[in-house]
JSON list of C-alpha atoms in Angstrom, two decimals:
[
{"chain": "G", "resi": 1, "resn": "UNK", "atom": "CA", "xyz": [14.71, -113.85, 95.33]},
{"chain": "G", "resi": 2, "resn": "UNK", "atom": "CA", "xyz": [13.14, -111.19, 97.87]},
{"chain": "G", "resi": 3, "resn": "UNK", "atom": "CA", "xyz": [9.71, -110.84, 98.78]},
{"chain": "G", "resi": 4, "resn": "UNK", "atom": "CA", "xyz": [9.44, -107.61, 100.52]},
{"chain": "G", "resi": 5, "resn": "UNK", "atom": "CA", "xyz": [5.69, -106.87, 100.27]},
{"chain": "G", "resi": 6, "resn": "UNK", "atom": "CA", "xyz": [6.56, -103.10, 101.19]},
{"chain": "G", "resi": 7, "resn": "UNK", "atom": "CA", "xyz": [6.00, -99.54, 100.60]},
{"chain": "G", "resi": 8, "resn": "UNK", "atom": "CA", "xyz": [4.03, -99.83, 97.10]},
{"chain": "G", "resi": 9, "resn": "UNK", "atom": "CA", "xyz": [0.98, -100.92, 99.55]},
{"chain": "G", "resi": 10, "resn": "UNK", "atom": "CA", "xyz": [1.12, -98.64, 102.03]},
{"chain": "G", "resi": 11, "resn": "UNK", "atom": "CA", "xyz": [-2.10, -97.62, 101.63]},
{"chain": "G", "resi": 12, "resn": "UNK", "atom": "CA", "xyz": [-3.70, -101.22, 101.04]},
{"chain": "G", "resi": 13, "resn": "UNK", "atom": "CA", "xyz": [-1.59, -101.40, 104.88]},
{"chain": "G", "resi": 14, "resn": "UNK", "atom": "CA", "xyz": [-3.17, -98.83, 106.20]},
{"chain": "G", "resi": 15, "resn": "UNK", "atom": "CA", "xyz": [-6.97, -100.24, 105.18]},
{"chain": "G", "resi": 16, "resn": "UNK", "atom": "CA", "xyz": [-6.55, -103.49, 106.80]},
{"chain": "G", "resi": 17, "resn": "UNK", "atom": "CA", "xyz": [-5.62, -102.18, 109.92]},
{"chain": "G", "resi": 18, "resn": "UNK", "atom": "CA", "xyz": [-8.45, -99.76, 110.14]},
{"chain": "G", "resi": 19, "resn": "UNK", "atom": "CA", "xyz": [-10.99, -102.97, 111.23]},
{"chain": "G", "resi": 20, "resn": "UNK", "atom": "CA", "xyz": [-12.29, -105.90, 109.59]},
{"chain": "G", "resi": 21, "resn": "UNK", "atom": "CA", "xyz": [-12.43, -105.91, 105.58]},
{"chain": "G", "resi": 22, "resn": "UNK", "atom": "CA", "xyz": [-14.94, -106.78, 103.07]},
{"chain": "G", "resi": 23, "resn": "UNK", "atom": "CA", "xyz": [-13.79, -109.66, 100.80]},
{"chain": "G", "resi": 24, "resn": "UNK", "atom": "CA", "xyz": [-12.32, -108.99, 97.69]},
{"chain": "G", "resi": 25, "resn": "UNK", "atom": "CA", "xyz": [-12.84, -112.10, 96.12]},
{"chain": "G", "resi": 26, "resn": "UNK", "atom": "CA", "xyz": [-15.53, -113.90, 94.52]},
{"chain": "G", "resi": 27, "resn": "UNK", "atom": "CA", "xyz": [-17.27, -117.24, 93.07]},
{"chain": "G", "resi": 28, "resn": "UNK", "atom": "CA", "xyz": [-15.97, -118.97, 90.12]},
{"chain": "G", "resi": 29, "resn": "UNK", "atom": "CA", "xyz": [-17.07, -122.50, 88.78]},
{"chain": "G", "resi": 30, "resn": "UNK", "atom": "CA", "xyz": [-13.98, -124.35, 87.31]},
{"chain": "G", "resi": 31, "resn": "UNK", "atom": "CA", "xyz": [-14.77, -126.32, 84.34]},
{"chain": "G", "resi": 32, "resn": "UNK", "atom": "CA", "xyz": [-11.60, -128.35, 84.11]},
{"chain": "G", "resi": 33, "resn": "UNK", "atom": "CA", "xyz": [-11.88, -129.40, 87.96]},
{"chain": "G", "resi": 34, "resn": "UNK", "atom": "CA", "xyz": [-15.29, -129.02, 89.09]},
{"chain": "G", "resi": 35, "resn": "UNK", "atom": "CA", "xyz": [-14.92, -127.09, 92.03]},
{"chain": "G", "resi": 36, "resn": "UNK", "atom": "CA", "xyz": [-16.38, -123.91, 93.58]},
{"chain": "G", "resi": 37, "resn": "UNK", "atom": "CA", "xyz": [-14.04, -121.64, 93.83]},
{"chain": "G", "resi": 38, "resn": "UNK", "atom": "CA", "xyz": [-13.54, -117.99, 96.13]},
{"chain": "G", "resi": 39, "resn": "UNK", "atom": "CA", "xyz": [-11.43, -116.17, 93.18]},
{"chain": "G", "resi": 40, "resn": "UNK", "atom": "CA", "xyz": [-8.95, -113.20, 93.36]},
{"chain": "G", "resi": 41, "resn": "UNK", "atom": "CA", "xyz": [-7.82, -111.02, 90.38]},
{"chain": "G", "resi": 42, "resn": "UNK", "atom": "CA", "xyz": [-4.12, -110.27, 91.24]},
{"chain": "G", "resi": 43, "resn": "UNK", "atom": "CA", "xyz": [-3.22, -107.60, 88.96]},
{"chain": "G", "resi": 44, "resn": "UNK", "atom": "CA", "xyz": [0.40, -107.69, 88.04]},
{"chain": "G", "resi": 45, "resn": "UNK", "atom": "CA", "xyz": [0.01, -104.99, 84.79]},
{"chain": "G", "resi": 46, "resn": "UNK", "atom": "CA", "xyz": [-2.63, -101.99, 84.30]},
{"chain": "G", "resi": 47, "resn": "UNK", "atom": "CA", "xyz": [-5.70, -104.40, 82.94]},
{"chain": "G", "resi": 48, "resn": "UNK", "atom": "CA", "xyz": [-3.70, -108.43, 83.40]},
{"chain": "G", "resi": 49, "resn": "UNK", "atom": "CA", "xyz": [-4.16, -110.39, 86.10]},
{"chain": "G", "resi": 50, "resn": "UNK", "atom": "CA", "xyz": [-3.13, -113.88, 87.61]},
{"chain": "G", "resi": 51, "resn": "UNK", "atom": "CA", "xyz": [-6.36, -115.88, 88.98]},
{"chain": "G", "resi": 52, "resn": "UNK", "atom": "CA", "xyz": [-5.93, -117.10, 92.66]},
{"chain": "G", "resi": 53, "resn": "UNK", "atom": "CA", "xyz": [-8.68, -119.80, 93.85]},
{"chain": "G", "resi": 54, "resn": "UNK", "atom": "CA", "xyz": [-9.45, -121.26, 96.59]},
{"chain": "G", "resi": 55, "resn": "UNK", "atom": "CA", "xyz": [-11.82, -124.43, 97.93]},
{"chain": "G", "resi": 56, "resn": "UNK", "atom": "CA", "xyz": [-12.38, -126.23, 100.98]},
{"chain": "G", "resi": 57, "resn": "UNK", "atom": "CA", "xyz": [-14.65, -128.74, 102.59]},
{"chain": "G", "resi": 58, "resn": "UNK", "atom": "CA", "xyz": [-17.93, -127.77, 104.28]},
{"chain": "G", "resi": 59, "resn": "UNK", "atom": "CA", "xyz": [-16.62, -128.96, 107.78]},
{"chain": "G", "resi": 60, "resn": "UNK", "atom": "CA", "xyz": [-13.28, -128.42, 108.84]},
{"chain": "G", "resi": 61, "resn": "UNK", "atom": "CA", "xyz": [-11.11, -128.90, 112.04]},
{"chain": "G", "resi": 62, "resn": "UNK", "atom": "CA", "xyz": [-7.99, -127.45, 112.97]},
{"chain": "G", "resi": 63, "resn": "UNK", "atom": "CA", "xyz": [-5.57, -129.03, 110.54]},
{"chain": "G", "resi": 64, "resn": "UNK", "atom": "CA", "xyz": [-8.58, -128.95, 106.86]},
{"chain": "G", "resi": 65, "resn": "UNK", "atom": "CA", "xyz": [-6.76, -129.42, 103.55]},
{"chain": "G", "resi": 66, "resn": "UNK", "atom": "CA", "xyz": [-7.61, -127.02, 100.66]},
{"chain": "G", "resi": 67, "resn": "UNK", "atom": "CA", "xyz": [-7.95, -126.64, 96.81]},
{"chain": "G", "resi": 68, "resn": "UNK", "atom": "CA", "xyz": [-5.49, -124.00, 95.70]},
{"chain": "G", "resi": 69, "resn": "UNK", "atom": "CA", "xyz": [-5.60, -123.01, 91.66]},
{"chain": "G", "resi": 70, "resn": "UNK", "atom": "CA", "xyz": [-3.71, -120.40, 89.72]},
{"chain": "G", "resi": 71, "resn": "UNK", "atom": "CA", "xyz": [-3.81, -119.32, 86.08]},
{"chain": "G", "resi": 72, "resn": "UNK", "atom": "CA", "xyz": [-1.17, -116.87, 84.59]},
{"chain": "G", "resi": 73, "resn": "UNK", "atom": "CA", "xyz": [-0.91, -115.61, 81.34]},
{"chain": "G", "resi": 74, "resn": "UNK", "atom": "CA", "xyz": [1.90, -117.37, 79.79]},
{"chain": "G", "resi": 75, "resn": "UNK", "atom": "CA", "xyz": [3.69, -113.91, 80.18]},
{"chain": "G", "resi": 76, "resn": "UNK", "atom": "CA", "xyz": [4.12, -114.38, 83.98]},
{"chain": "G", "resi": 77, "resn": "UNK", "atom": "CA", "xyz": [7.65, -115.91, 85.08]},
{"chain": "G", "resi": 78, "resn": "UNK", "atom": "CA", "xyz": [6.46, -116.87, 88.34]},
{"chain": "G", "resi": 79, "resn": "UNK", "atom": "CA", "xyz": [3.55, -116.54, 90.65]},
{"chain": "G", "resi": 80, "resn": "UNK", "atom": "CA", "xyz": [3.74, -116.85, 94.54]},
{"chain": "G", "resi": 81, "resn": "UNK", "atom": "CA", "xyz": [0.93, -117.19, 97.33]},
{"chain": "G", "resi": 82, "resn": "UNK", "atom": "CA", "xyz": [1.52, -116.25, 100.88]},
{"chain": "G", "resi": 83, "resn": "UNK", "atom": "CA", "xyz": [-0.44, -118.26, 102.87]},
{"chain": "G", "resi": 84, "resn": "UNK", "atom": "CA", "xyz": [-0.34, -115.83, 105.77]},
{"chain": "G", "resi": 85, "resn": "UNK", "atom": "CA", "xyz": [-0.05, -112.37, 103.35]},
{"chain": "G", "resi": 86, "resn": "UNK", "atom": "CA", "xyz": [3.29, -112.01, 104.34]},
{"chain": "G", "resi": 87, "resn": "UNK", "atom": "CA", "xyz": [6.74, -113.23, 102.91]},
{"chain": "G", "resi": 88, "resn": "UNK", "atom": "CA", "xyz": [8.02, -114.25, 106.52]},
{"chain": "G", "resi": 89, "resn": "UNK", "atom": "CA", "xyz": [6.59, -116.97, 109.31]},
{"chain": "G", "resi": 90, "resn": "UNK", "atom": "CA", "xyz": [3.97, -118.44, 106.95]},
{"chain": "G", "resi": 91, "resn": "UNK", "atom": "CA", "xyz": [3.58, -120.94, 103.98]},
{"chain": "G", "resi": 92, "resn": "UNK", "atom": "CA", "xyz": [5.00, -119.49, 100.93]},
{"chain": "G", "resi": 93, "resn": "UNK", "atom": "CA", "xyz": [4.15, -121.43, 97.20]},
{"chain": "G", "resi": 94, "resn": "UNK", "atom": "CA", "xyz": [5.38, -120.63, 94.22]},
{"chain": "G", "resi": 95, "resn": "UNK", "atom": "CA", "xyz": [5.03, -122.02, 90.99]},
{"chain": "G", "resi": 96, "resn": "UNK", "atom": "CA", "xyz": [5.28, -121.34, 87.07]},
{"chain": "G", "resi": 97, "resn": "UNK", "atom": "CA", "xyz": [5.04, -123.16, 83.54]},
{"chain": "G", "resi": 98, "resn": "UNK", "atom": "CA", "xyz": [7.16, -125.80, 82.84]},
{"chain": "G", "resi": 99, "resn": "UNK", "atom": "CA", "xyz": [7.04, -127.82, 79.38]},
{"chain": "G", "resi": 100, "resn": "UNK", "atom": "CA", "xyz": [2.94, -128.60, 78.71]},
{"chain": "G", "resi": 101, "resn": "UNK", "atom": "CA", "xyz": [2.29, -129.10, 82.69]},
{"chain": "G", "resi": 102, "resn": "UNK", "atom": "CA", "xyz": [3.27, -126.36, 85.93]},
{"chain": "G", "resi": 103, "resn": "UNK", "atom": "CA", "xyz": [5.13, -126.74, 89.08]},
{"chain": "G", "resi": 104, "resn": "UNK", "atom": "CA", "xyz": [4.83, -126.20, 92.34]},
{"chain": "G", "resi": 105, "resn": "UNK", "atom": "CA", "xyz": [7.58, -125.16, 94.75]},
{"chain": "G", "resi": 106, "resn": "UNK", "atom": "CA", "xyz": [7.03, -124.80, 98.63]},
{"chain": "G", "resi": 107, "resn": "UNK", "atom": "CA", "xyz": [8.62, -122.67, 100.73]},
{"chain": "G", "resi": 108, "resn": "UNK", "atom": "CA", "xyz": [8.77, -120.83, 104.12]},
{"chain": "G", "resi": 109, "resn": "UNK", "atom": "CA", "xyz": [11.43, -118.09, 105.52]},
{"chain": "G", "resi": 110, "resn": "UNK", "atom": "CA", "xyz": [12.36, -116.45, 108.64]},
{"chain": "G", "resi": 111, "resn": "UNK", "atom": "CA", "xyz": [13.99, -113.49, 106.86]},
{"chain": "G", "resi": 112, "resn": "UNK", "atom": "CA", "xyz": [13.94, -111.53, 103.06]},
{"chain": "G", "resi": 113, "resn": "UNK", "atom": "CA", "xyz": [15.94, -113.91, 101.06]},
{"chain": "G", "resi": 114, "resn": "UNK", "atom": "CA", "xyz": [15.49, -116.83, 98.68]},
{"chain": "G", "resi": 115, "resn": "UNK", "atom": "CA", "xyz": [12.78, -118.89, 101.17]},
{"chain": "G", "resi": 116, "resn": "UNK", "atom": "CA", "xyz": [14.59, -122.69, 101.64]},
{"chain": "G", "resi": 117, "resn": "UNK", "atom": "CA", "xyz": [12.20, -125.45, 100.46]},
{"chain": "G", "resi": 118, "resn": "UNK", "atom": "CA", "xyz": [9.30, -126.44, 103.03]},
{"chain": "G", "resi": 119, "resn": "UNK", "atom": "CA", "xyz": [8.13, -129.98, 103.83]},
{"chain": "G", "resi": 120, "resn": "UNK", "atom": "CA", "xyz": [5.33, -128.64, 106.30]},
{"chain": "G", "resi": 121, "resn": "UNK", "atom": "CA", "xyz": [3.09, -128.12, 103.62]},
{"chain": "G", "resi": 122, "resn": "UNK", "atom": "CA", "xyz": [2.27, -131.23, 101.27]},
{"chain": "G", "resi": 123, "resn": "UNK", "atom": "CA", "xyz": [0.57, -130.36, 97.49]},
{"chain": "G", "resi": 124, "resn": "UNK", "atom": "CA", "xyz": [-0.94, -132.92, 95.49]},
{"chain": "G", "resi": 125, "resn": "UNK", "atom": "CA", "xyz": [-1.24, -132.11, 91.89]},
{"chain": "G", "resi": 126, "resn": "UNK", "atom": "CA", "xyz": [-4.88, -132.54, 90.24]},
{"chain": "G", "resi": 127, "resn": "UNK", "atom": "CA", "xyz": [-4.13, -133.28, 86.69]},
{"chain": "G", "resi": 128, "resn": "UNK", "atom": "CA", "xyz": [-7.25, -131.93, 84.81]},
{"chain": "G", "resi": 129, "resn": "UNK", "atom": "CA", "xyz": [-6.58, -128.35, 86.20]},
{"chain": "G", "resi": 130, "resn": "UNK", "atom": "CA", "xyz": [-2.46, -128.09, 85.63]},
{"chain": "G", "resi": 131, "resn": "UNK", "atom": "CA", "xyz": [-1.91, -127.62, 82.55]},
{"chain": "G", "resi": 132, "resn": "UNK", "atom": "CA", "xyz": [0.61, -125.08, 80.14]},
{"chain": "G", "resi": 133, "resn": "UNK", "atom": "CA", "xyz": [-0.84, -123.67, 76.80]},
{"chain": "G", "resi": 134, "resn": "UNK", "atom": "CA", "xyz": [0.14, -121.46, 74.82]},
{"chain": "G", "resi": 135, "resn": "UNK", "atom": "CA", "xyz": [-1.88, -118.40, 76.23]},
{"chain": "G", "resi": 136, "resn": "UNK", "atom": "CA", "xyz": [-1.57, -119.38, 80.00]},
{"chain": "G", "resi": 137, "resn": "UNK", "atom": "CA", "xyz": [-0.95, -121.99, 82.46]},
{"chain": "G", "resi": 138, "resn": "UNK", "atom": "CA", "xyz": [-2.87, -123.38, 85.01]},
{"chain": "G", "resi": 139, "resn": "UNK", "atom": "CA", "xyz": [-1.94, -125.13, 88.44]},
{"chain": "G", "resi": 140, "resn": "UNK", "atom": "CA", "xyz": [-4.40, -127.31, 90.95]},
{"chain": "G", "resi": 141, "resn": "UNK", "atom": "CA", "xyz": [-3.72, -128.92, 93.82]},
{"chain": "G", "resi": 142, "resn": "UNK", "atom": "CA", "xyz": [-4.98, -130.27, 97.57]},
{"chain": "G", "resi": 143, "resn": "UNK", "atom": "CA", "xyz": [-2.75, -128.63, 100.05]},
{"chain": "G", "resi": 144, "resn": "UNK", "atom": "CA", "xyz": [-2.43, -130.44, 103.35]},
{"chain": "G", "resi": 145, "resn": "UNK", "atom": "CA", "xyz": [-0.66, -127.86, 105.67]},
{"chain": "G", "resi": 146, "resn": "UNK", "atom": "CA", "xyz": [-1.06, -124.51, 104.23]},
{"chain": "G", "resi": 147, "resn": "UNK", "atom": "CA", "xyz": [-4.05, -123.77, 106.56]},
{"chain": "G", "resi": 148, "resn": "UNK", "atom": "CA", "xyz": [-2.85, -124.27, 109.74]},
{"chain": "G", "resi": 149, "resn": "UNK", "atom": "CA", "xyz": [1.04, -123.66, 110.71]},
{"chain": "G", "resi": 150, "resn": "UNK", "atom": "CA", "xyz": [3.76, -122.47, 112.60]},
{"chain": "G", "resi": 151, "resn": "UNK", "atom": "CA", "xyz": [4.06, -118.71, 112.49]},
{"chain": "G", "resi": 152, "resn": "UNK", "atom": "CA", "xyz": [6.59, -116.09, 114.41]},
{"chain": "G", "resi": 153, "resn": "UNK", "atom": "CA", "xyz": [7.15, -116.95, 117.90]},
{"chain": "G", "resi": 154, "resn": "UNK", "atom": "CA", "xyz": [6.44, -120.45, 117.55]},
{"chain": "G", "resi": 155, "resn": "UNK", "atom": "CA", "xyz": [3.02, -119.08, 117.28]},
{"chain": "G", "resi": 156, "resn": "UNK", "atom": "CA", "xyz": [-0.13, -121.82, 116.33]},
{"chain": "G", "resi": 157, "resn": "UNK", "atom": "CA", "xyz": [-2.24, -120.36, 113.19]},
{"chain": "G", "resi": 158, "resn": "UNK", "atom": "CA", "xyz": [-5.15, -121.67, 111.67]},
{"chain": "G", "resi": 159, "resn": "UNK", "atom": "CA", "xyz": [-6.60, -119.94, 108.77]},
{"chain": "G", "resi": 160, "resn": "UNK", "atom": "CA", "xyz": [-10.42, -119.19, 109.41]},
{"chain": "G", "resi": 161, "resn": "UNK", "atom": "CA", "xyz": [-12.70, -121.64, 107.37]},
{"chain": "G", "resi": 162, "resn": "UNK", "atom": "CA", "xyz": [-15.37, -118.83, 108.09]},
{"chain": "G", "resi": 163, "resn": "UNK", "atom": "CA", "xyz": [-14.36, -116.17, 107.71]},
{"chain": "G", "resi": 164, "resn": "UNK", "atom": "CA", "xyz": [-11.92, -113.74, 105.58]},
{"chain": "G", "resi": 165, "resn": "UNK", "atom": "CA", "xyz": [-8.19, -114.18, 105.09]},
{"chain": "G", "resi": 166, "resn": "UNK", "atom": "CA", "xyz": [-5.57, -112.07, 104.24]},
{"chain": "G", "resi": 167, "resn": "UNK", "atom": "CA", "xyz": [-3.79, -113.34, 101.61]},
{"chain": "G", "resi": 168, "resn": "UNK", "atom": "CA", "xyz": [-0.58, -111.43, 99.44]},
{"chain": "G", "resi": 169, "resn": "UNK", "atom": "CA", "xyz": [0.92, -112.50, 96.19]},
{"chain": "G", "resi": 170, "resn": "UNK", "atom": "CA", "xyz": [3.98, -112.17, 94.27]},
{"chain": "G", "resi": 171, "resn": "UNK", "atom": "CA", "xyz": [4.61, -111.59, 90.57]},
{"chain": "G", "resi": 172, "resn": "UNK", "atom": "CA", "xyz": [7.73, -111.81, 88.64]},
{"chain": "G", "resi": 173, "resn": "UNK", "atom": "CA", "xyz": [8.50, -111.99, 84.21]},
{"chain": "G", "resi": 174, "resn": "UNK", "atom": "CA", "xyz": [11.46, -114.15, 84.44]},
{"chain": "G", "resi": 175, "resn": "UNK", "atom": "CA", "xyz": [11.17, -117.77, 84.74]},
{"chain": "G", "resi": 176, "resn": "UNK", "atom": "CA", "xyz": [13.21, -119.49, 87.51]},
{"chain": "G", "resi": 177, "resn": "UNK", "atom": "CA", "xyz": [16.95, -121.16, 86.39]},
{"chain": "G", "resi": 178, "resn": "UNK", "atom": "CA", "xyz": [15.48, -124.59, 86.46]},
{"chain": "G", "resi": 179, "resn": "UNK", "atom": "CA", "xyz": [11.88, -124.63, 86.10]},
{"chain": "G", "resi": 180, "resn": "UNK", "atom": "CA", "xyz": [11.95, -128.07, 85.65]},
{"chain": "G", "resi": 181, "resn": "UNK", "atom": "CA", "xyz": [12.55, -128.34, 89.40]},
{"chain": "G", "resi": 182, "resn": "UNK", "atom": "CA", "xyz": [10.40, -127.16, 92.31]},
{"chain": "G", "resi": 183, "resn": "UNK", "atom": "CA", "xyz": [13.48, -126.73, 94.14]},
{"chain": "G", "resi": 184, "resn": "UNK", "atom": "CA", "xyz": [15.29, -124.17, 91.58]},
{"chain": "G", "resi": 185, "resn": "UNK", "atom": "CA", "xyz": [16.24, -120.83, 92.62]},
{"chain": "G", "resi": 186, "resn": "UNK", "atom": "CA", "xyz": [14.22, -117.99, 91.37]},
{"chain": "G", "resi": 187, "resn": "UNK", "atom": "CA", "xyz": [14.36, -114.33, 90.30]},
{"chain": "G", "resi": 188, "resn": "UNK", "atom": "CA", "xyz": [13.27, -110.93, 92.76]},
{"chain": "G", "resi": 189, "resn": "UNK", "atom": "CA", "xyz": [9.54, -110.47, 92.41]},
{"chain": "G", "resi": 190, "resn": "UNK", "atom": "CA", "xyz": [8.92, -107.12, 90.44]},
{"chain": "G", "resi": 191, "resn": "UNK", "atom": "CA", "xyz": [4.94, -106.79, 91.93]},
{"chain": "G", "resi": 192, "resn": "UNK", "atom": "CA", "xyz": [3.32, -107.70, 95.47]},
{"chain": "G", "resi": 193, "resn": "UNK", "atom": "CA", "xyz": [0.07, -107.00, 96.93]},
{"chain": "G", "resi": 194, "resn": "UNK", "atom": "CA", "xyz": [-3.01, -107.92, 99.56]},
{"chain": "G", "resi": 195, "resn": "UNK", "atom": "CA", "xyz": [-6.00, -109.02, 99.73]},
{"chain": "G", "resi": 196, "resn": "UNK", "atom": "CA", "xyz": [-8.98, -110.52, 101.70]},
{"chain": "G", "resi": 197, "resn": "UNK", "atom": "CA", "xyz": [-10.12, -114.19, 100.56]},
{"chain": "G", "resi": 198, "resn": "UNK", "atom": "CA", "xyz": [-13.38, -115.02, 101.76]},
{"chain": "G", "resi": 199, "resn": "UNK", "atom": "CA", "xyz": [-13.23, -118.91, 102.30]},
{"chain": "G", "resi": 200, "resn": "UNK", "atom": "CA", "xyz": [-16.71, -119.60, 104.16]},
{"chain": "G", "resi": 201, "resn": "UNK", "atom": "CA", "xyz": [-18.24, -118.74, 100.54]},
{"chain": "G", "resi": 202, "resn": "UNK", "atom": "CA", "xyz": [-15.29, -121.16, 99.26]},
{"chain": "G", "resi": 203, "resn": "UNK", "atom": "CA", "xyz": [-16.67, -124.61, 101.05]},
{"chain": "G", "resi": 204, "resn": "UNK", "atom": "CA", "xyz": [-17.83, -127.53, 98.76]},
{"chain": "G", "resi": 205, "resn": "UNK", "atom": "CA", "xyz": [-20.09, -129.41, 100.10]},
{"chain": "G", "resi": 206, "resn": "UNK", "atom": "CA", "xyz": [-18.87, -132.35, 97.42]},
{"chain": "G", "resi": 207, "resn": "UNK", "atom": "CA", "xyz": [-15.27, -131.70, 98.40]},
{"chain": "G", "resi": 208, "resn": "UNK", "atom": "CA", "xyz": [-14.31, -135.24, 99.24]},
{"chain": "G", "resi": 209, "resn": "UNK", "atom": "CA", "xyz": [-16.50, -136.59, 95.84]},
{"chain": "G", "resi": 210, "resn": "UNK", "atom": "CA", "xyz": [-14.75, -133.82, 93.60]},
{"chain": "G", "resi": 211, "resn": "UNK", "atom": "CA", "xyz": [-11.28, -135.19, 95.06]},
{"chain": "G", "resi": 212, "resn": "UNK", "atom": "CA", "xyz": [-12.00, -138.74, 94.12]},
{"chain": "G", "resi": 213, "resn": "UNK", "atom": "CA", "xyz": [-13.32, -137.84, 90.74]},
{"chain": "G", "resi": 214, "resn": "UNK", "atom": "CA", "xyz": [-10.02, -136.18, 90.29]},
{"chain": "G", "resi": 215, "resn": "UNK", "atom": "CA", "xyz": [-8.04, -139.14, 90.89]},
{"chain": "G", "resi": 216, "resn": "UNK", "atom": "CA", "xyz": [-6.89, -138.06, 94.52]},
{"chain": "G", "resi": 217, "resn": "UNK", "atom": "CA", "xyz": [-8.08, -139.84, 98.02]},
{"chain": "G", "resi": 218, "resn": "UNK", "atom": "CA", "xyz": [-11.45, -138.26, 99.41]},
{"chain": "G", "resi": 219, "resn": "UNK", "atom": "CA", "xyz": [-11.55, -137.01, 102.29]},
{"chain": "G", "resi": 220, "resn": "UNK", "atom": "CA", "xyz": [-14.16, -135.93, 105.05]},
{"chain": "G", "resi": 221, "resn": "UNK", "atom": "CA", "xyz": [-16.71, -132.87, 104.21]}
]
């Protein structure tokens, strides 16, 4: 598996590096979870997409868990995230349908090959919003570690709680070769792409209550 993230986007490129970028995503409401969600549309065919969402508490520091959610068509093999937007120095997840529930598999690489499974970033599952059906599937989960990071250069990152960040998926139509386990191999992507996610409109101020009502520890908003 290769995420390249390359020369279909030149353009998309060329756009971010002309200043800073309106957000592309917007609200959503998620019945199954409750939270307040900044959504992206990742189109991976001419009129389907794959759902990314994020949440967050009001008040952060430098090290703030998140909310991520995805929901695929049933269609879609796999779907990655790129914490960073990139394939290399930054948290990569992937994750896909598996039986009636979804997996998540965490990874990070230094170079374009199949990314080696990473422990820096920690994904609790929220049951109500993971799910399989048979027209999609659905994944939820606090991420402790996805926000803030080691990137090239031993570089410190922190994802901006108020701000935009650039995010990049990955799409591919085959499932991995054991997608009962998040630490499987899995097949080249066949479509990337950028985007801006606007997390200061992605803050709950009922973070830490929607946790707990989700069956997962609270924590400070």
């Amino acid at each position: 598996m290769r995420w390249t993230f390359g020369g279909r986007i030149v353009a998309a490129v060329a756009s971010l590096a002309a200043g800073v970028q309106a957000a592309d995503s917007f609200a959503f409401r998620d019945s199954d979870t409750g939270f307040l969600f900044q959504q992206y549309n990742a189109a991976y065919k001419i009129g389907v997409t794959i759902a990314y969402r994020v949440a967050l508490p009001s008040q952060t520091n430098s090290t703030y868990p998140v909310v991520i959610q995805i929901a695929a068509p049933i269609d879609v093999g796999w779907a990655g995230l790129a914490w960073g937007g990139s394939m290399i120095n930054n948290p990569l997840m992937a994750c896909w349908a598996n039986g009636a529930s979804a997996i998540i598999s965490s990874r990070y690489t230094v170079g374009h090959s199949q990314p080696p499974v990473y422990n820096g970033a920690q994904y609790e599952f929220i049951k109500a919003g993971t799910y399989t059906n048979r027209t999609h599937w659905k994944v939820t989960a606090k991420c402790t570690g996805c926000t803030s990071y080691t990137g090239a250069s031993n570089r410190a990152v922190v994802l901006n709680a108020n701000g935009n960040n650039r995010f990049a998926f990955a799409y591919s139509g085959t499932k991995p070769s054991n997608p009962a386990s998040n630490t499987t191999n899995f097949p080249v992507h066949e479509v990337t792409n950028y985007w801006n996610h606007d997390f200061a409109a992605a803050k709950n101020p009922d973070f830490s209550t929607l946790l707990v009502k989700n069956g997962l520890k609270g924590d400070s908003d």
